[in-house]
PDB file of C-alpha atoms in Angstrom:
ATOM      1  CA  UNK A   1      35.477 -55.449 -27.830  1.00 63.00           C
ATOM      2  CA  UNK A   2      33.293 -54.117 -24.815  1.00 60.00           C
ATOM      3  CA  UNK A   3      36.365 -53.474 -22.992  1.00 67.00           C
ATOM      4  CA  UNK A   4      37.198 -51.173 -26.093  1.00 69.00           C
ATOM      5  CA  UNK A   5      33.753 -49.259 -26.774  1.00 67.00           C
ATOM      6  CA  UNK A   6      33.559 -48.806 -22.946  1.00 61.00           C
ATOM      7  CA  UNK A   7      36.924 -46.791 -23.041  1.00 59.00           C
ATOM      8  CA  UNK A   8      35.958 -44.879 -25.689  1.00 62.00           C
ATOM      9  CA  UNK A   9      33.040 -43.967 -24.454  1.00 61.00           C
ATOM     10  CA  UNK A  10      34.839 -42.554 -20.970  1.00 64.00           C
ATOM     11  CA  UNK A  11      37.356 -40.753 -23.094  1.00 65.00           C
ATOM     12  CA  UNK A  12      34.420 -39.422 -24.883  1.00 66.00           C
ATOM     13  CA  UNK A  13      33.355 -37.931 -21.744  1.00 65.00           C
ATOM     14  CA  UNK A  14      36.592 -36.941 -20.671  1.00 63.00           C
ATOM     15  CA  UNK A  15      36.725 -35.187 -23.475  1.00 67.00           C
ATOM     16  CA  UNK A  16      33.072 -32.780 -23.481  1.00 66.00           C
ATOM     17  CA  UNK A  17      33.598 -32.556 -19.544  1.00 69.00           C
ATOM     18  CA  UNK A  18      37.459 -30.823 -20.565  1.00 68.00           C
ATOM     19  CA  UNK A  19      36.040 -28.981 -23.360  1.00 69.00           C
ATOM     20  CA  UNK A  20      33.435 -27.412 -21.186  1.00 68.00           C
ATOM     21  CA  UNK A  21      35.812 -26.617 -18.479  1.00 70.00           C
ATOM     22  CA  UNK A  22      38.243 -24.857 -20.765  1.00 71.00           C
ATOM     23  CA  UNK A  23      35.080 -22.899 -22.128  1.00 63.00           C
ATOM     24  CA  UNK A  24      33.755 -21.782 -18.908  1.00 63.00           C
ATOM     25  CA  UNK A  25      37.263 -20.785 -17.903  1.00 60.00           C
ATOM     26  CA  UNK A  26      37.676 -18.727 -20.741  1.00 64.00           C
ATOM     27  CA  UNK A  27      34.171 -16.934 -20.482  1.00 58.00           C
ATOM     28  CA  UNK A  28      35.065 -15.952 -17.069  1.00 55.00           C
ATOM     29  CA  UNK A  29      37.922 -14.459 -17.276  1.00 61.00           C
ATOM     30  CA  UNK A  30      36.480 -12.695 -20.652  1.00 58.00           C
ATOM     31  CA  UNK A  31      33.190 -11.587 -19.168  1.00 54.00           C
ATOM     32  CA  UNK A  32      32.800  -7.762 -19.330  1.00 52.00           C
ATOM     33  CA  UNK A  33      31.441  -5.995 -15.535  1.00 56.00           C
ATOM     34  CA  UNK A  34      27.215  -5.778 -15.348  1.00 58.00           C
ATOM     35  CA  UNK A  35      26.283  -2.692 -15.566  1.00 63.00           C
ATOM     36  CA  UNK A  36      23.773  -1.433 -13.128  1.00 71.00           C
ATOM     37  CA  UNK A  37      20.410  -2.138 -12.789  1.00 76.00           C
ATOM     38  CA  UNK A  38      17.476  -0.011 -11.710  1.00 71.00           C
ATOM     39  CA  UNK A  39      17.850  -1.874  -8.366  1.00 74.00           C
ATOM     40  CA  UNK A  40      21.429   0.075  -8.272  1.00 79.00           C
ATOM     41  CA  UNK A  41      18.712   3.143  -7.772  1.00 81.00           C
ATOM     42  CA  UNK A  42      15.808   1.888  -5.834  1.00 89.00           C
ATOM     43  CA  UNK A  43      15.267   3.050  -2.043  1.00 91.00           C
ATOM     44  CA  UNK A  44      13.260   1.103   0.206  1.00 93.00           C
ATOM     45  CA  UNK A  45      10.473   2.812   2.093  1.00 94.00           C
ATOM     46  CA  UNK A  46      12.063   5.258   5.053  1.00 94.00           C
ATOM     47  CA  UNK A  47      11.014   4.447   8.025  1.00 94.00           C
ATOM     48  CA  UNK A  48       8.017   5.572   9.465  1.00 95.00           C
ATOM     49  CA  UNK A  49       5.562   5.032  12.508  1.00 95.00           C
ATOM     50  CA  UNK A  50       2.023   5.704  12.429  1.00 95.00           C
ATOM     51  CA  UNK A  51      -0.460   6.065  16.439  1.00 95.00           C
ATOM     52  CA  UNK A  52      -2.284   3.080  14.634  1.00 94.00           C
ATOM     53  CA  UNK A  53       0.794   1.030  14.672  1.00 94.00           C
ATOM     54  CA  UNK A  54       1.522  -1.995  16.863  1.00 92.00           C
ATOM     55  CA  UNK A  55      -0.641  -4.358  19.170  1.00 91.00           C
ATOM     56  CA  UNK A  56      -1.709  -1.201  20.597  1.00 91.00           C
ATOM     57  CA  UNK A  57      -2.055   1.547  18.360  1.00 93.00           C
ATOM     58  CA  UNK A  58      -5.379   3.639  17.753  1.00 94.00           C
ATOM     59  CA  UNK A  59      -6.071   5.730  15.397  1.00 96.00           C
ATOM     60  CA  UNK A  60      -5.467   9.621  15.505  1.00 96.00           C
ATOM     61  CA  UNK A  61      -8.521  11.305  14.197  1.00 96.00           C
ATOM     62  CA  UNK A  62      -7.257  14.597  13.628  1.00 97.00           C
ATOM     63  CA  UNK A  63      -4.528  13.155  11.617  1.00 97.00           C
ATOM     64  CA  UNK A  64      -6.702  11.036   9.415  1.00 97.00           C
ATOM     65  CA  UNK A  65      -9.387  13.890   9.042  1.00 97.00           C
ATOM     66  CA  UNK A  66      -6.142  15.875   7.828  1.00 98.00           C
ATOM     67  CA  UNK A  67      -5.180  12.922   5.313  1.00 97.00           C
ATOM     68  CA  UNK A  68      -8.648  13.020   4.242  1.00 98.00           C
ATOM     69  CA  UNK A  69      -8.821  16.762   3.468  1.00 97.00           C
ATOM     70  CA  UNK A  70      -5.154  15.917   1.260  1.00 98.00           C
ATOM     71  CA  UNK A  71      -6.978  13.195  -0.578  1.00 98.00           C
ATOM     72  CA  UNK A  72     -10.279  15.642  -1.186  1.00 97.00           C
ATOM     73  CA  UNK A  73      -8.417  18.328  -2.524  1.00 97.00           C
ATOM     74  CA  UNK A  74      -5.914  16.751  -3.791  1.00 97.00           C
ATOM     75  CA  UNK A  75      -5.856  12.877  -4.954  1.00 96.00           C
ATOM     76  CA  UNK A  76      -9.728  12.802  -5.688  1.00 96.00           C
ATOM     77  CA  UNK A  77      -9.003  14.252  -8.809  1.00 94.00           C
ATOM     78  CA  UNK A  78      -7.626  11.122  -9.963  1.00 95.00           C
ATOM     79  CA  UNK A  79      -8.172   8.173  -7.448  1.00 96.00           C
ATOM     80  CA  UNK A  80     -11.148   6.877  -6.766  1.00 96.00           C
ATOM     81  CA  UNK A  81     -11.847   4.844  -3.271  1.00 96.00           C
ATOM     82  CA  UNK A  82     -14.198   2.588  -4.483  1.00 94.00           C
ATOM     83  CA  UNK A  83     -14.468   0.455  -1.075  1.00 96.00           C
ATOM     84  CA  UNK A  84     -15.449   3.296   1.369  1.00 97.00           C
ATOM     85  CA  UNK A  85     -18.557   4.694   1.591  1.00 97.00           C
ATOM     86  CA  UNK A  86     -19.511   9.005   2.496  1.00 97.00           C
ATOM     87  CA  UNK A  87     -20.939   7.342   5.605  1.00 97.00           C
ATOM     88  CA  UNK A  88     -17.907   5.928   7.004  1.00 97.00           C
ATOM     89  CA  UNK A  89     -16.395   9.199   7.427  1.00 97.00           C
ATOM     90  CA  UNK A  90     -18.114   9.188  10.652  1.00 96.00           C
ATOM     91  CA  UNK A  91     -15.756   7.059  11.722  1.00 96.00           C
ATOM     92  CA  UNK A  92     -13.215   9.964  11.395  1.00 96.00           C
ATOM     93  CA  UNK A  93     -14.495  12.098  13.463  1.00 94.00           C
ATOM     94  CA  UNK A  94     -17.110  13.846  11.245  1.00 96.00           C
ATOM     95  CA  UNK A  95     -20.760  14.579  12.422  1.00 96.00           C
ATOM     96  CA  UNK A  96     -23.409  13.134  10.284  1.00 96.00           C
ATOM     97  CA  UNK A  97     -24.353  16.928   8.852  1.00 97.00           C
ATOM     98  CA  UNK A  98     -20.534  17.258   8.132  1.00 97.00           C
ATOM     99  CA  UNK A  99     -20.423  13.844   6.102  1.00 97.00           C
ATOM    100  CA  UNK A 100     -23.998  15.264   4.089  1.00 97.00           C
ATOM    101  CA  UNK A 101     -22.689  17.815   3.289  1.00 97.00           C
ATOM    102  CA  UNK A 102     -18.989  16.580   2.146  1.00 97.00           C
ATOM    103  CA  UNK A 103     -20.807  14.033  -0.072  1.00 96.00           C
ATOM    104  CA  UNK A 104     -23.446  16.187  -1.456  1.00 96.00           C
ATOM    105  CA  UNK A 105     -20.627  18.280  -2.412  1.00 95.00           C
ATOM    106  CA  UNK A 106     -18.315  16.041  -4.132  1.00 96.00           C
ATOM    107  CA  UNK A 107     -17.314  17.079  -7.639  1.00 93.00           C
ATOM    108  CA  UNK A 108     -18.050  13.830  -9.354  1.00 92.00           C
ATOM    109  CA  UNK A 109     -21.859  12.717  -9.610  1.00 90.00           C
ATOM    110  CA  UNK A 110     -22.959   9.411  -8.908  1.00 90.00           C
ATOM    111  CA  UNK A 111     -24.559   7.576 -11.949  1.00 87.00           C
ATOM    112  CA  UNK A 112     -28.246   6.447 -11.339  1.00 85.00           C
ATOM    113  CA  UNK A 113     -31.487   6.132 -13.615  1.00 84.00           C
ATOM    114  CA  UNK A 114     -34.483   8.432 -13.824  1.00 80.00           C
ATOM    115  CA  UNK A 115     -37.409   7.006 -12.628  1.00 75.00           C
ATOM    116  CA  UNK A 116     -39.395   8.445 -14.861  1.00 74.00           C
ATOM    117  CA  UNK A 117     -37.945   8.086 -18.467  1.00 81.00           C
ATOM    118  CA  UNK A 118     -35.916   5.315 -17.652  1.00 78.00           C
ATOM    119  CA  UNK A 119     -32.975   6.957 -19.192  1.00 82.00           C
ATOM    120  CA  UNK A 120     -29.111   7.047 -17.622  1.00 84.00           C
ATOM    121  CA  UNK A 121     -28.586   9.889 -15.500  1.00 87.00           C
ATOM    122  CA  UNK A 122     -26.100  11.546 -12.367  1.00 87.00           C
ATOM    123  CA  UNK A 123     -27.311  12.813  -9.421  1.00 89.00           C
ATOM    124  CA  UNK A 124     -25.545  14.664  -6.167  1.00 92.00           C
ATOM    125  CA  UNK A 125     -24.043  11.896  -3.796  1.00 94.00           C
ATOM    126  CA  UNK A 126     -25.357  10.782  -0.532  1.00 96.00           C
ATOM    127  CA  UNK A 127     -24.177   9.671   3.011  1.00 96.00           C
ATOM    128  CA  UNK A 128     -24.785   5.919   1.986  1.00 95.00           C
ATOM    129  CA  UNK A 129     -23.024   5.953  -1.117  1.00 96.00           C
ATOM    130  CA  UNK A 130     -19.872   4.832  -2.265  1.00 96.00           C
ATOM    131  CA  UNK A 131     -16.877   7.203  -3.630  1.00 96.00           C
ATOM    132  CA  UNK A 132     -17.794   7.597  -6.968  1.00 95.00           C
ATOM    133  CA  UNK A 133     -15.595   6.575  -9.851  1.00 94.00           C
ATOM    134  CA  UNK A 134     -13.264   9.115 -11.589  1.00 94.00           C
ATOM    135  CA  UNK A 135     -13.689   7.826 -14.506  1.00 93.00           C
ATOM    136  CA  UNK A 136     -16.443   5.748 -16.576  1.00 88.00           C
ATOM    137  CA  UNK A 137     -13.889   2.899 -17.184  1.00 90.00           C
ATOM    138  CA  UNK A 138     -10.341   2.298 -17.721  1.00 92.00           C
ATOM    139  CA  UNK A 139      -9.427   3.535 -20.992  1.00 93.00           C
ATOM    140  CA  UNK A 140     -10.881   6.336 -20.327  1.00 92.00           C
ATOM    141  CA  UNK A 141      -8.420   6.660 -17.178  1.00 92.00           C
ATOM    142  CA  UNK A 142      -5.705   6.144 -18.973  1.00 92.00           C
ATOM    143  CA  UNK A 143      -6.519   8.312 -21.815  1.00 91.00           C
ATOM    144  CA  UNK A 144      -7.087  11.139 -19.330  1.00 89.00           C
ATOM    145  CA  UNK A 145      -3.135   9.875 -17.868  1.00 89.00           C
ATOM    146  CA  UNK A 146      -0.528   9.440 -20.621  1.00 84.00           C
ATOM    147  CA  UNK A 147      -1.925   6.124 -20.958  1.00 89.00           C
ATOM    148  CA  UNK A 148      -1.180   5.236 -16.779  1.00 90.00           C
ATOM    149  CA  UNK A 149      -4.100   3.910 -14.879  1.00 93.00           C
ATOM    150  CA  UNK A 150      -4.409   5.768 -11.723  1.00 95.00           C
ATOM    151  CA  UNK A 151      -5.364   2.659  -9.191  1.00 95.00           C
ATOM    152  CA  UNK A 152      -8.016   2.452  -6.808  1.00 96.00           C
ATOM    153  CA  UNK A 153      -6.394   3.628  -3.150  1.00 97.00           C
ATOM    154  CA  UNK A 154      -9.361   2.228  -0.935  1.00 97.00           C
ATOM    155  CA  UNK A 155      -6.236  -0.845  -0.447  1.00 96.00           C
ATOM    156  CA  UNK A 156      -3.200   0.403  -1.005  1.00 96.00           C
ATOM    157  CA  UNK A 157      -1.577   0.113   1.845  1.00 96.00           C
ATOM    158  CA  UNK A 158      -2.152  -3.727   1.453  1.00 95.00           C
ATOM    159  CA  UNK A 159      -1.477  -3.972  -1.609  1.00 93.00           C
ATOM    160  CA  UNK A 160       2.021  -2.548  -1.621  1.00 92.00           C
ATOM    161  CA  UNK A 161       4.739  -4.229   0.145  1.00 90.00           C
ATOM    162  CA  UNK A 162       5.929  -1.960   2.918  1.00 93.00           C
ATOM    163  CA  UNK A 163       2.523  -0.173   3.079  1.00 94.00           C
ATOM    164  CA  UNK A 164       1.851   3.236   4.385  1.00 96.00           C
ATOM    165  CA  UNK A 165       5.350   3.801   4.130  1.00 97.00           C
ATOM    166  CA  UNK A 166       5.501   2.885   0.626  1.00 97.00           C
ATOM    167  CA  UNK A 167       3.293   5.399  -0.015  1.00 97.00           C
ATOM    168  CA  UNK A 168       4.621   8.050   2.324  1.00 97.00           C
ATOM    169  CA  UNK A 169       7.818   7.562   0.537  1.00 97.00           C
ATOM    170  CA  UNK A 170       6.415   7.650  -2.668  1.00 97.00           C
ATOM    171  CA  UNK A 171       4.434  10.724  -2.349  1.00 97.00           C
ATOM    172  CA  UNK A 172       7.667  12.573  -0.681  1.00 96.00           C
ATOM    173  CA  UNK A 173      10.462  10.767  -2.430  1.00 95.00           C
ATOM    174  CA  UNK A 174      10.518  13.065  -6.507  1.00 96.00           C
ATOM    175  CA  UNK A 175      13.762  14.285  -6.939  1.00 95.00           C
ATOM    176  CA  UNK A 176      15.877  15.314  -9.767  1.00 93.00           C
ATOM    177  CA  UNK A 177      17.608  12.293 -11.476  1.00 93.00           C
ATOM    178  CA  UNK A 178      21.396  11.435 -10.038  1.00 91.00           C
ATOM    179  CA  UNK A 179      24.276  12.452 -12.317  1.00 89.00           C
ATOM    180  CA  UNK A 180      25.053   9.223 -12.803  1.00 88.00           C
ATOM    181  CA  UNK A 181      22.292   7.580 -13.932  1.00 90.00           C
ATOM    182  CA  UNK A 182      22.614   5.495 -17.279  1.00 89.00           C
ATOM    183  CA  UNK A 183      20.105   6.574 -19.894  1.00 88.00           C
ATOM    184  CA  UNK A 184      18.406   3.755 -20.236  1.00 87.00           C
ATOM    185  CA  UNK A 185      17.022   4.502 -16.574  1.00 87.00           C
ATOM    186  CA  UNK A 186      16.623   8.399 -17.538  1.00 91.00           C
ATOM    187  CA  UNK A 187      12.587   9.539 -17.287  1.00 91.00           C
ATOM    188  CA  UNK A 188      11.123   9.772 -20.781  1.00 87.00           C
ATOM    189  CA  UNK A 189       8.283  12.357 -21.872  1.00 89.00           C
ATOM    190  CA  UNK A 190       5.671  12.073 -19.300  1.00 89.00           C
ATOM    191  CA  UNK A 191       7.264  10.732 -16.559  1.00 93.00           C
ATOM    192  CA  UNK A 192       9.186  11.727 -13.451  1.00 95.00           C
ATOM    193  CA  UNK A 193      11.791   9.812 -11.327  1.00 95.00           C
ATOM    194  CA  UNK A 194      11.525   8.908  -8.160  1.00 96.00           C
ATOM    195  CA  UNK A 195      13.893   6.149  -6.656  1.00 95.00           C
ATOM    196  CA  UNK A 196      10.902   5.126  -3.958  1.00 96.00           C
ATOM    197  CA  UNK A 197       9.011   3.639  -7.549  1.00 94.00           C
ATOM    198  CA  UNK A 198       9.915   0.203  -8.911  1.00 89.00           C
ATOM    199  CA  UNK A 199      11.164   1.096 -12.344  1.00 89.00           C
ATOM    200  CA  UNK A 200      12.243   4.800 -11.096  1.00 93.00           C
ATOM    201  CA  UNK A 201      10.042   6.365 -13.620  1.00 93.00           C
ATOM    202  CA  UNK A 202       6.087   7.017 -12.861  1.00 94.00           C
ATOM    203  CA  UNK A 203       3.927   8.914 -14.871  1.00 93.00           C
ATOM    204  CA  UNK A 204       1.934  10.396 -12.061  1.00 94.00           C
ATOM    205  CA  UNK A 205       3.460  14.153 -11.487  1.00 94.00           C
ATOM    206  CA  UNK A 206       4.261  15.323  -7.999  1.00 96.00           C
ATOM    207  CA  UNK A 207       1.069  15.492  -6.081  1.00 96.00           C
ATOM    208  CA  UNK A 208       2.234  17.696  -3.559  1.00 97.00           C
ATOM    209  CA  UNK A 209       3.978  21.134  -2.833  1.00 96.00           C
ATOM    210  CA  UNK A 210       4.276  22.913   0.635  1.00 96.00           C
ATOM    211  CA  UNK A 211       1.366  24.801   1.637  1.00 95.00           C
ATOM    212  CA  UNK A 212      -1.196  23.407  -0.980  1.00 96.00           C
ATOM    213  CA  UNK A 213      -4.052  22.695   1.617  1.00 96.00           C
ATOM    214  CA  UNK A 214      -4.985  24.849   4.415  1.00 96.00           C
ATOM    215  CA  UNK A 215      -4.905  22.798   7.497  1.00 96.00           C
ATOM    216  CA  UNK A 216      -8.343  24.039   9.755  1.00 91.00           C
ATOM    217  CA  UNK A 217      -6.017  22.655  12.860  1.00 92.00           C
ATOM    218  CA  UNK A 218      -3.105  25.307  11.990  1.00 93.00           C
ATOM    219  CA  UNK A 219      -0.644  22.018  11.320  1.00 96.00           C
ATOM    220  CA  UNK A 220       2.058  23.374   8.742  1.00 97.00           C
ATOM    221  CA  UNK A 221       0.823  21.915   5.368  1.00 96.00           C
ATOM    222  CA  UNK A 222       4.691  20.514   4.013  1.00 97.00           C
ATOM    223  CA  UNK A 223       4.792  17.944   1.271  1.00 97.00           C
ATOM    224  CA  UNK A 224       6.487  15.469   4.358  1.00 97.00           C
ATOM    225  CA  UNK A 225       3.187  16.418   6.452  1.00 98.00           C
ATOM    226  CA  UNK A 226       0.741  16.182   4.066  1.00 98.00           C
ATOM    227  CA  UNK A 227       2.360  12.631   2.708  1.00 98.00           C
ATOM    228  CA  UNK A 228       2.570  10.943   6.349  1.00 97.00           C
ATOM    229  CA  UNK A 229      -1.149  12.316   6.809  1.00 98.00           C
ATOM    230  CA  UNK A 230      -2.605  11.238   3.794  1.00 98.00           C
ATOM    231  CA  UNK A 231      -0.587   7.799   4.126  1.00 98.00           C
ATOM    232  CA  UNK A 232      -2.431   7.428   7.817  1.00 97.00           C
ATOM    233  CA  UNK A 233      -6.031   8.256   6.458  1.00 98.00           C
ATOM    234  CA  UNK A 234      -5.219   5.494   4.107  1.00 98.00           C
ATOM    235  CA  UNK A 235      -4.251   3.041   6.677  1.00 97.00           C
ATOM    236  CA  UNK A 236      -7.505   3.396   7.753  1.00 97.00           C
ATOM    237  CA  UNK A 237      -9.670   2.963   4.501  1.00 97.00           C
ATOM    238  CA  UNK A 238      -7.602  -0.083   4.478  1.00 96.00           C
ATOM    239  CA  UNK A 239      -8.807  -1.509   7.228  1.00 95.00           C
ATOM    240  CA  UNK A 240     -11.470   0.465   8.760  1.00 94.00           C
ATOM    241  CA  UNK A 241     -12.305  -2.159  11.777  1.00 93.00           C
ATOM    242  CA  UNK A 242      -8.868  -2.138  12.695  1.00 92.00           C
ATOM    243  CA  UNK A 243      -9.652  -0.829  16.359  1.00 91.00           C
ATOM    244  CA  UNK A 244     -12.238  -3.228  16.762  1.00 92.00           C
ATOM    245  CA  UNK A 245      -9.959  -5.828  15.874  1.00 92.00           C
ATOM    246  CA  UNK A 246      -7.270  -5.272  18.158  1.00 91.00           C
ATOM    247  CA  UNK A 247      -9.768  -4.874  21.007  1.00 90.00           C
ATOM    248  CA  UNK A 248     -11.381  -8.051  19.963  1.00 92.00           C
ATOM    249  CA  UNK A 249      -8.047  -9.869  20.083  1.00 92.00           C
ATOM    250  CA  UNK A 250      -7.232  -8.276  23.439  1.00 89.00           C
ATOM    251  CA  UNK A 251     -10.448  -9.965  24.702  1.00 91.00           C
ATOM    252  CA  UNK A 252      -9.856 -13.210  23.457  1.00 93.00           C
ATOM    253  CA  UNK A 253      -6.537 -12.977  24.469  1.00 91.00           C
ATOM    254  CA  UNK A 254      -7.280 -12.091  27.752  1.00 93.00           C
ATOM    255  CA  UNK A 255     -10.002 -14.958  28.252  1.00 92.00           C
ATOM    256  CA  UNK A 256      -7.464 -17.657  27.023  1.00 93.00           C
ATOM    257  CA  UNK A 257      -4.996 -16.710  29.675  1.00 93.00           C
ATOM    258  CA  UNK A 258      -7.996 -16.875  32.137  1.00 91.00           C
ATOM    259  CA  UNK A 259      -9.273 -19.697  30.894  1.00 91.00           C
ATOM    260  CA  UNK A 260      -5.968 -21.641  30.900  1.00 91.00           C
ATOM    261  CA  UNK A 261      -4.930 -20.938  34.118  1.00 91.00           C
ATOM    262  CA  UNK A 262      -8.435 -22.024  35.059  1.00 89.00           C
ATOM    263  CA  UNK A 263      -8.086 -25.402  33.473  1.00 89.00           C
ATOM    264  CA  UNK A 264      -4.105 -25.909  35.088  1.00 88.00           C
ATOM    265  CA  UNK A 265      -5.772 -25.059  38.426  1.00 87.00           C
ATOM    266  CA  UNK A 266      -8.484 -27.782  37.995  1.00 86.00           C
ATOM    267  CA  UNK A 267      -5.809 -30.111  37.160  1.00 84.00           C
ATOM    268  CA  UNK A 268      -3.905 -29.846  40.311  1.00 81.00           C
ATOM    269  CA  UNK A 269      -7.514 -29.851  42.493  1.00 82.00           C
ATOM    270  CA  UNK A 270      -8.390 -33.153  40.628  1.00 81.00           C
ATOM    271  CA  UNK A 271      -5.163 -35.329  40.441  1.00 75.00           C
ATOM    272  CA  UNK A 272      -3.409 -33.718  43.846  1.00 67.00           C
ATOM    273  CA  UNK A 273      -3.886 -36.883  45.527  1.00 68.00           C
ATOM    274  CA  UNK A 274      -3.384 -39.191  42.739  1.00 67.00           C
ATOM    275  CA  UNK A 275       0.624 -40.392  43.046  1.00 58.00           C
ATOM    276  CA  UNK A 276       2.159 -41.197  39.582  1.00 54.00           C
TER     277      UNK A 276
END
């Protein structure tokens, strides 16, 4: 009797392992092409190299005072940087009159309270303050943007995977839609396509067009020039100390080497007459 039940069982499955085969067999040779994907569309960042780049690199101040003038007269109208202060801009190159006089002038008022009726007011910005918001919160952002956030830049370049030339890409990268892309990948009302963007489609408009800021260094102002400046200046809000850093690990760096040879050299004095 267990002989029997034990044989049925196997033959039971015999039979589902069969069944499943045949099945699988029969889906495959059945199952239709995929279609593309947005993938099918997507470029990856184009290569780019910034003077900050590498063990080595520094910034170039003239570049990133350019790439701040492209995110003044341009970007600022949208993104905020909420983790870089007017001050900073010293960093850039900019005297301390210069960086008054760039923040007392900034379009967008910095909320504060009256002293003397207590009430919620704005007032002109100053060196030690921050960027100021663009807007009050984020439905208001997005009600001012077809219902798409504009994000914070102050980290973008970390933020993004492949960085500054994510964003170099980005800004350069609209183009008309291929020919033969399906229509579930066209751009809908209120967007654009641009293969450099995840999902192809981002509702932020081209920022840029050739000659839209007057460079005071005479550099031609094209939407490539203007994108790999503006990319650079954000490198730098990024990472601000990055200098510092690298000079900081060149030190220590430097004083390990010294300090290990000094140790290996210590080592021979002491055990040189010692025989193993």
């Amino acid at each position: 009797m267990v002989r029997i039940i034990g044989f049925l069982v196997g033959l039971g499955f015999v039979g589902v392992l069969g069944y499943s085969l045949i099945v699988g067999a029969i889906a495959y040779t059945t199952e239709e092409e995929p279609g593309p994907t947005a993938y099918d569309y997507h470029h990856h960042a184009r290569e780019i190299s910034f003077a900050s780049d590498g063990p080595l690199g520094r910034f170039d101040r003239q570049q990133l005072q350019r790439g701040f003038q492209v995110y003044r007269e341009v970007c600022a109208a949208c993104h905020s940087l909420e983790y870089v202060a007017f001050r900073n801009l010293t960093d850039l190159g900019f005297t301390e009159a210069e960086v008054d006089a760039i923040a007392d002038q900034w379009p967008i008022q910095v909320p504060t309270v009256n002293e003397e009726t207590g009430e919620e007011t704005t007032r002109n910005a100053i060196a030690s303050d921050h960027f100021p918001h663009v807007y009050a919160n984020e439905v208001a952002g997005r009600a001012a943007n077809n219902n798409a956030y504009p994000p914070d830049l102050s980290l973008m370049t970390k933020a993004r995977e492949e960085g500054a030339a994510y964003l170099y890409s980005l800004l350069s990268g609209y183009e008309d839609p291929p020919a033969d892309l399906p229509e579930e990948f066209q751009p809908g009302t209120g967007l654009y396509f641009n293969p450099y963007f995840a999902n192809l489609n981002i509702a932020m408009p081209p920022p840029l067009s050739d000659g839209q800021v007057s460079y005071a260094d005479g550099t031609e102002a094209t939407v490539d020039q203007m994108s790999e400046d503006v990319a650079a200046f954000l490198i730098w809000t990024a990472e601000p100390t990055m200098e510092e850093r690298k000079s900081t690990g060149w030190a220590v760096l430097i004083f390990l080497v010294f300090l290990t040879t000094l140790a290996f050299l210590a080592y021979k004095n002491i055990w040189r007459d010692q025989k193993h």
